[in-house]
Amino acid sequence: MTGTTITAQPGTPFIEVVRDFDAPPELLFRASTDPELVAQWQGPREIEMRVLEYDVRPGGRYRYVHVDREGEHYFNGVFHTVEAEKQLVRTFEFEGWPGTVSLESSTFEELDGGRTRLCTRSVFPTVEARDSMVESGMEYGVRDAMDRLAALVGPARGRVVVDISMSLDGYVAGPDANEQQGLGVGGDDLHLWAMGERANERDKEVLDASYHRSGAVIMGRRLFDIIDGPQGWNDEVGYGAERDQSDLPPIFVLSHSVPEKVRLSRNFVFVADGLESALEQAHAAAGGKDVVIMGGGETCGAFLRAGLVDELVLHLAPVVLGGGTRLFEPGAPIRLDRVGSVSTPAAEHLTYRVRRTS
């Protein structure tokens, strides 16, 4: 099946829209439930969409507005069924036609080759209401929206995630960091949740989840020099802490030059032409999984300030370092929505969705 198929049989109150996408169900589902992503494809491209409310849970409401040269057009509804990566059922109402409420059911069918068939079936209260929707020009808007959704999710891409440990006073490394003392004075305490007696099973679950979702990793040259040093990574300790490093994901190192000699050569690629180039190469290597920005603090901060990050994961350690390398520097604000938290004696594991500014 190619393109978008819209079926509206005469004399019935139904409209069915079917489209195949070159992306797995999890990406299509996220693009349909993350309000910042929904705003990038819902409706024809010449309109501006503003999401006013988007509470994706059974009983949760949503409301958004389309803005064009003719004015503002509001839509709202209620989610009835939310089954992750499988089904969404919600009501739909155009506020310009108050009282005409349809029921939409969207299914996400996994196909071979990491593809997905998205099928949306709308049921209207009457045949006349269905016909009015068809005559309003909805076909053009639906086809354009499906094309925009296809461009948004394909080729398959995971999230861009900054994942880093931080002290209570905002430092990701202590003072006087160098190749022999990579995390600076007191900085090792930031990672006791991952490698230390304080860690418990919940900490291990957080660490394992982060490792297994990593399709590719990006780091700065300064961090690479530390992990490549004599006290750095080895076959048993490295990305993901203490684990077998033979299946290490590809790591892209931001650097102005390629070092003449390195101790760690497997899976490292040096990128000299900037953040976006490193990100494109990492996405290409990640196979649809997440790209993780792991450090150091300056590199993570640069990606955040550039608006290239989807998710920020902070492992907040119960440590006050009093100095060192900060993650957040003065400048433009970064707006976040908390989407998850895990509390252990060793750390507060906090997950935030980063609000895109563009």
Short mmCIF file of C-alpha atoms in Angstrom, two decimals:
data_model
loop_
_atom_site.label_atom_id
_atom_site.label_comp_id
_atom_site.label_asym_id
_atom_site.label_seq_id
_atom_site.Cartn_x
_atom_site.Cartn_y
_atom_site.Cartn_z
CA MET A 1 0.00 0.00 0.00
CA THR A 2 1.36 3.43 -0.95
CA GLY A 3 0.00 6.85 -0.07
CA THR A 4 -3.12 7.53 1.97
CA THR A 5 -6.41 5.71 1.35
CA ILE A 6 -9.62 7.48 2.43
CA THR A 7 -12.86 5.50 2.31
CA ALA A 8 -16.31 7.04 2.83
CA GLN A 9 -18.96 4.65 1.52
CA PRO A 10 -22.20 6.39 0.45
CA GLY A 11 -25.07 6.04 2.92
CA THR A 12 -22.85 5.15 5.91
CA PRO A 13 -21.68 7.34 8.82
CA PHE A 14 -18.05 6.15 8.59
CA ILE A 15 -14.75 7.50 7.28
CA GLU A 16 -11.68 5.27 7.24
CA VAL A 17 -8.13 6.54 6.68
CA VAL A 18 -5.27 4.07 6.13
CA ARG A 19 -1.57 4.81 5.62
CA ASP A 20 1.58 2.70 5.84
CA PHE A 21 4.68 4.29 7.38
CA ASP A 22 8.36 3.41 7.29
CA ALA A 23 8.59 3.60 11.07
CA PRO A 24 7.86 1.23 14.00
CA PRO A 25 4.60 1.50 16.01
CA GLU A 26 6.33 3.15 18.99
CA LEU A 27 7.37 6.14 16.89
CA LEU A 28 3.92 6.52 15.30
CA PHE A 29 2.27 6.25 18.71
CA ARG A 30 4.60 8.86 20.21
CA ALA A 31 4.00 11.21 17.29
CA SER A 32 0.27 10.81 17.94
CA THR A 33 0.42 11.41 21.71
CA ASP A 34 3.27 13.86 22.31
CA PRO A 35 1.64 17.32 21.97
CA GLU A 36 4.80 18.93 20.61
CA LEU A 37 5.00 16.31 17.86
CA VAL A 38 1.26 16.41 17.15
CA ALA A 39 1.56 20.15 16.51
CA GLN A 40 4.12 19.42 13.76
CA TRP A 41 1.83 17.35 11.53
CA GLN A 42 -1.85 17.56 12.49
CA GLY A 43 -3.63 19.40 9.67
CA PRO A 44 -2.51 20.93 6.36
CA ARG A 45 0.91 22.55 6.28
CA GLU A 46 -0.32 26.09 5.58
CA ILE A 47 -2.07 26.36 8.95
CA GLU A 48 -0.53 27.02 12.35
CA MET A 49 -1.50 24.58 15.07
CA ARG A 50 -1.43 25.41 18.77
CA VAL A 51 -2.04 22.66 21.30
CA LEU A 52 -3.95 24.06 24.27
CA GLU A 53 -4.49 20.81 26.20
CA TYR A 54 -3.42 17.22 25.51
CA ASP A 55 -3.94 14.82 28.42
CA VAL A 56 -3.41 11.39 26.86
CA ARG A 57 -5.09 9.00 29.30
CA PRO A 58 -8.57 7.47 29.57
CA GLY A 59 -10.85 10.36 30.47
CA GLY A 60 -8.20 12.96 29.60
CA ARG A 61 -9.21 15.90 27.44
CA TYR A 62 -7.53 17.57 24.49
CA ARG A 63 -8.08 20.86 22.72
CA TYR A 64 -6.19 22.61 19.94
CA VAL A 65 -6.63 25.48 17.50
CA HIS A 66 -5.83 25.81 13.81
CA VAL A 67 -4.95 29.35 12.75
CA ASP A 68 -5.12 30.49 9.13
CA ARG A 69 -5.99 33.64 7.18
CA GLU A 70 -9.67 33.14 7.93
CA GLY A 71 -9.21 33.06 11.69
CA GLU A 72 -9.04 30.49 14.47
CA HIS A 73 -10.71 27.07 14.38
CA TYR A 74 -10.98 25.10 17.63
CA PHE A 75 -11.24 21.34 18.10
CA ASN A 76 -11.65 19.26 21.25
CA GLY A 77 -12.39 15.80 22.55
CA VAL A 78 -11.86 13.16 25.23
CA PHE A 79 -9.58 10.12 25.15
CA HIS A 80 -11.44 6.87 25.91
CA THR A 81 -8.84 4.15 25.25
CA VAL A 82 -5.07 4.59 25.36
CA GLU A 83 -3.20 1.34 24.66
CA ALA A 84 0.47 2.12 24.12
CA GLU A 85 1.68 1.42 20.56
CA LYS A 86 -1.60 -0.35 19.71
CA GLN A 87 -4.74 1.79 19.89
CA LEU A 88 -6.15 5.24 20.60
CA VAL A 89 -9.89 5.90 20.89
CA ARG A 90 -11.16 9.45 21.37
CA THR A 91 -14.05 11.73 20.56
CA PHE A 92 -13.63 14.58 18.08
CA GLU A 93 -15.61 17.81 17.84
CA PHE A 94 -15.14 20.87 15.65
CA GLU A 95 -16.36 23.73 17.82
CA GLY A 96 -17.68 25.51 14.73
CA TRP A 97 -20.26 22.69 14.56
CA PRO A 98 -21.14 22.32 18.25
CA GLY A 99 -22.82 19.09 19.22
CA THR A 100 -21.57 17.11 16.19
CA VAL A 101 -19.25 14.65 17.91
CA SER A 102 -17.58 11.74 16.14
CA LEU A 103 -15.74 8.77 17.66
CA GLU A 104 -12.25 8.08 16.29
CA SER A 105 -10.42 4.78 16.70
CA SER A 106 -6.77 4.60 15.55
CA THR A 107 -4.88 1.30 15.44
CA PHE A 108 -1.14 0.85 15.00
CA GLU A 109 -0.46 -2.44 13.19
CA GLU A 110 3.14 -3.61 13.07
CA LEU A 111 4.25 -4.73 9.62
CA ASP A 112 7.39 -6.50 8.41
CA GLY A 113 10.60 -4.50 8.21
CA GLY A 114 9.85 -2.18 11.11
CA ARG A 115 6.90 -0.57 9.33
CA THR A 116 3.45 0.37 10.66
CA ARG A 117 -0.06 0.56 9.22
CA LEU A 118 -2.04 3.35 10.85
CA CYS A 119 -5.79 2.93 10.42
CA THR A 120 -8.21 5.56 11.74
CA ARG A 121 -11.96 4.90 11.63
CA SER A 122 -14.33 7.76 12.43
CA VAL A 123 -17.98 7.16 13.32
CA PHE A 124 -20.35 10.16 12.97
CA PRO A 125 -23.76 10.56 14.65
CA THR A 126 -25.53 10.67 11.27
CA VAL A 127 -24.81 10.11 7.59
CA GLU A 128 -25.51 13.82 7.03
CA ALA A 129 -22.85 14.80 9.56
CA ARG A 130 -20.37 12.50 7.84
CA ASP A 131 -21.22 13.96 4.43
CA SER A 132 -20.80 17.51 5.74
CA MET A 133 -17.31 16.63 6.96
CA VAL A 134 -16.37 15.16 3.58
CA GLU A 135 -17.73 18.21 1.75
CA SER A 136 -15.75 20.57 3.99
CA GLY A 137 -12.53 19.65 2.22
CA MET A 138 -11.28 17.27 4.90
CA GLU A 139 -9.66 14.96 2.32
CA TYR A 140 -7.02 17.54 1.41
CA GLY A 141 -6.21 18.21 5.07
CA VAL A 142 -6.02 14.50 5.93
CA ARG A 143 -3.71 13.65 3.02
CA ASP A 144 -1.42 16.57 3.81
CA ALA A 145 -1.35 15.64 7.49
CA MET A 146 -0.43 12.03 6.67
CA ASP A 147 2.37 13.22 4.40
CA ARG A 148 3.69 15.47 7.15
CA LEU A 149 3.49 12.63 9.67
CA ALA A 150 5.43 10.36 7.30
CA ALA A 151 8.14 13.00 6.97
CA LEU A 152 8.25 13.44 10.75
CA VAL A 153 8.73 9.78 11.67
CA GLY A 154 10.62 8.38 8.71
CA PRO A 155 13.17 7.17 8.30
CA ALA A 156 12.80 5.62 11.73
CA ARG A 157 14.43 7.71 14.42
CA GLY A 158 14.55 7.45 18.17
CA ARG A 159 14.73 10.27 20.66
CA VAL A 160 17.70 12.49 21.37
CA VAL A 161 18.39 12.08 25.09
CA VAL A 162 20.77 13.91 27.39
CA ASP A 163 21.50 11.42 30.19
CA ILE A 164 23.82 12.65 32.94
CA SER A 165 24.41 12.59 36.71
CA MET A 166 24.36 15.88 38.59
CA SER A 167 24.99 17.14 42.13
CA LEU A 168 22.36 18.97 44.16
CA ASP A 169 24.13 22.25 43.41
CA GLY A 170 24.11 21.68 39.64
CA TYR A 171 27.56 20.25 38.85
CA VAL A 172 28.23 17.25 36.60
CA ALA A 173 31.92 17.11 37.56
CA GLY A 174 33.85 18.36 40.57
CA PRO A 175 36.70 20.91 40.62
CA ASP A 176 40.08 20.21 39.00
CA ALA A 177 38.97 17.51 36.58
CA ASN A 178 41.83 16.01 34.55
CA GLU A 179 42.78 12.75 32.83
CA GLN A 180 43.86 11.16 36.11
CA GLN A 181 40.80 12.42 38.00
CA GLY A 182 38.21 12.60 35.27
CA LEU A 183 35.27 13.72 37.42
CA GLY A 184 37.27 16.15 39.56
CA VAL A 185 37.45 16.36 43.31
CA GLY A 186 34.45 14.52 44.78
CA GLY A 187 32.97 13.87 41.35
CA ASP A 188 33.05 10.09 41.66
CA ASP A 189 30.25 10.40 44.23
CA LEU A 190 27.90 11.45 41.43
CA HIS A 191 27.94 7.90 40.07
CA LEU A 192 27.61 5.85 43.23
CA TRP A 193 24.04 5.06 42.15
CA ALA A 194 25.52 3.22 39.13
CA MET A 195 28.76 1.85 40.58
CA GLY A 196 28.78 1.67 44.33
CA GLU A 197 27.42 0.13 47.49
CA ARG A 198 24.55 2.64 47.58
CA ALA A 199 23.01 1.28 44.38
CA ASN A 200 20.00 -1.02 44.68
CA GLU A 201 17.86 -2.97 42.21
CA ARG A 202 15.88 0.10 41.17
CA ASP A 203 19.11 1.92 40.30
CA LYS A 204 20.19 -1.09 38.23
CA GLU A 205 16.86 -1.09 36.39
CA VAL A 206 17.30 2.58 35.51
CA LEU A 207 20.85 1.95 34.29
CA ASP A 208 19.88 -1.10 32.25
CA ALA A 209 16.94 0.69 30.62
CA SER A 210 19.20 3.55 29.58
CA TYR A 211 21.78 1.17 28.14
CA HIS A 212 19.35 -0.95 26.15
CA ARG A 213 17.57 2.01 24.54
CA SER A 214 20.90 3.46 23.34
CA GLY A 215 21.37 3.02 19.61
CA ALA A 216 24.27 5.47 19.44
CA VAL A 217 26.13 7.78 21.82
CA ILE A 218 27.62 11.26 21.47
CA MET A 219 30.32 12.70 23.71
CA GLY A 220 32.78 15.59 23.71
CA ARG A 221 36.52 15.29 23.07
CA ARG A 222 37.46 16.18 26.64
CA LEU A 223 35.40 13.29 27.99
CA PHE A 224 36.87 10.94 25.39
CA ASP A 225 40.40 11.84 26.42
CA ILE A 226 39.50 10.93 30.01
CA ILE A 227 37.91 7.56 29.21
CA ASP A 228 40.75 6.81 26.77
CA GLY A 229 43.30 7.53 29.47
CA PRO A 230 45.02 4.95 31.67
CA GLN A 231 42.26 5.14 34.31
CA GLY A 232 39.45 5.04 31.77
CA TRP A 233 37.25 2.39 30.23
CA ASN A 234 38.19 -1.25 29.75
CA ASP A 235 36.51 -4.48 28.63
CA GLU A 236 34.47 -4.75 31.84
CA VAL A 237 33.77 -1.12 32.75
CA GLY A 238 32.61 1.54 30.32
CA TYR A 239 29.36 2.73 28.79
CA GLY A 240 26.59 1.46 31.04
CA ALA A 241 29.02 1.03 33.96
CA GLU A 242 30.09 -2.52 34.87
CA ARG A 243 29.08 -4.74 31.96
CA ASP A 244 30.52 -6.52 28.95
CA GLN A 245 31.70 -3.86 26.50
CA SER A 246 31.86 -6.13 23.44
CA ASP A 247 28.48 -4.87 22.15
CA LEU A 248 29.19 -1.20 22.83
CA PRO A 249 26.94 1.07 20.74
CA PRO A 250 28.72 3.33 18.21
CA ILE A 251 30.09 6.47 19.88
CA PHE A 252 30.55 9.77 18.03
CA VAL A 253 33.12 12.13 19.50
CA LEU A 254 32.87 15.87 18.84
CA SER A 255 36.43 16.99 18.13
CA HIS A 256 38.27 19.57 16.03
CA SER A 257 40.83 16.90 15.11
CA VAL A 258 41.43 13.16 15.18
CA PRO A 259 44.00 12.09 17.78
CA GLU A 260 47.10 10.47 16.36
CA LYS A 261 46.92 7.54 18.77
CA VAL A 262 44.12 6.19 20.95
CA ARG A 263 43.88 3.33 23.39
CA LEU A 264 40.18 2.69 22.68
CA SER A 265 39.60 2.32 18.96
CA ARG A 266 36.51 0.10 18.73
CA ASN A 267 33.23 1.86 17.84
CA PHE A 268 34.55 5.45 18.14
CA VAL A 269 34.01 7.95 15.30
CA PHE A 270 35.42 11.48 15.43
CA VAL A 271 33.23 14.28 14.05
CA ALA A 272 34.78 17.65 13.28
CA ASP A 273 31.88 19.50 11.64
CA GLY A 274 29.52 20.27 14.52
CA LEU A 275 26.59 19.11 16.59
CA GLU A 276 24.08 18.56 13.82
CA SER A 277 26.48 16.48 11.74
CA ALA A 278 27.25 14.29 14.74
CA LEU A 279 23.53 13.92 15.40
CA GLU A 280 22.74 12.93 11.81
CA GLN A 281 25.52 10.33 11.80
CA ALA A 282 24.37 9.01 15.18
CA HIS A 283 20.75 8.69 14.01
CA ALA A 284 21.90 6.81 10.91
CA ALA A 285 23.83 4.36 13.10
CA ALA A 286 21.19 3.99 15.83
CA GLY A 287 18.74 1.91 13.82
CA GLY A 288 15.68 3.70 15.19
CA LYS A 289 16.84 3.53 18.81
CA ASP A 290 17.69 6.58 20.92
CA VAL A 291 20.76 8.77 20.50
CA VAL A 292 22.20 9.48 23.95
CA ILE A 293 24.30 12.55 24.70
CA MET A 294 26.34 11.36 27.67
CA GLY A 295 28.75 14.21 28.33
CA GLY A 296 30.61 16.06 29.32
CA GLY A 297 28.60 18.92 30.72
CA GLU A 298 29.63 21.41 28.03
CA THR A 299 28.57 19.03 25.24
CA CYS A 300 25.23 18.22 26.89
CA GLY A 301 24.60 21.91 27.49
CA ALA A 302 25.43 22.77 23.88
CA PHE A 303 22.87 20.27 22.55
CA LEU A 304 20.24 21.55 24.98
CA ARG A 305 20.84 25.21 24.06
CA ALA A 306 20.72 24.33 20.36
CA GLY A 307 17.21 22.88 20.78
CA LEU A 308 18.28 19.44 19.54
CA VAL A 309 17.21 17.40 22.59
CA ASP A 310 13.91 15.56 23.10
CA GLU A 311 14.45 14.27 26.61
CA LEU A 312 16.62 15.16 29.61
CA VAL A 313 17.40 12.42 32.14
CA LEU A 314 19.04 13.65 35.35
CA HIS A 315 20.40 11.34 38.01
CA LEU A 316 20.41 13.75 40.93
CA ALA A 317 22.95 12.51 43.47
CA PRO A 318 22.75 13.51 47.17
CA VAL A 319 26.06 15.37 46.87
CA VAL A 320 27.04 19.05 47.07
CA LEU A 321 30.31 19.60 45.18
CA GLY A 322 30.66 23.36 45.65
CA GLY A 323 32.30 23.84 42.25
CA GLY A 324 33.28 22.19 39.01
CA THR A 325 31.52 21.85 35.65
CA ARG A 326 27.92 23.01 35.44
CA LEU A 327 25.32 21.51 33.14
CA PHE A 328 23.25 24.68 32.94
CA GLU A 329 24.91 28.00 32.14
CA PRO A 330 23.25 31.44 32.10
CA GLY A 331 21.40 32.08 28.87
CA ALA A 332 18.10 31.30 27.21
CA PRO A 333 15.70 29.32 29.41
CA ILE A 334 15.11 25.62 28.77
CA ARG A 335 11.51 24.64 29.44
CA LEU A 336 10.83 21.13 30.68
CA ASP A 337 7.89 18.87 31.51
CA ARG A 338 8.53 16.08 34.00
CA VAL A 339 7.39 12.74 32.59
CA GLY A 340 8.97 10.28 35.02
CA SER A 341 10.77 9.89 38.32
CA VAL A 342 12.35 7.06 40.32
CA SER A 343 13.55 7.68 43.87
CA THR A 344 16.28 5.59 45.49
CA PRO A 345 18.64 6.22 48.44
CA ALA A 346 21.45 6.82 45.94
CA ALA A 347 19.74 9.24 43.52
CA GLU A 348 16.61 10.88 42.23
CA HIS A 349 16.25 9.68 38.64
CA LEU A 350 14.27 12.42 36.88
CA THR A 351 13.06 12.34 33.29
CA TYR A 352 11.91 15.51 31.52
CA ARG A 353 10.51 16.15 28.07
CA VAL A 354 12.27 19.18 26.58
CA ARG A 355 9.90 21.71 25.06
CA ARG A 356 11.05 22.63 21.57
CA THR A 357 11.19 26.38 20.99
CA SER A 358 10.93 26.26 17.22
#
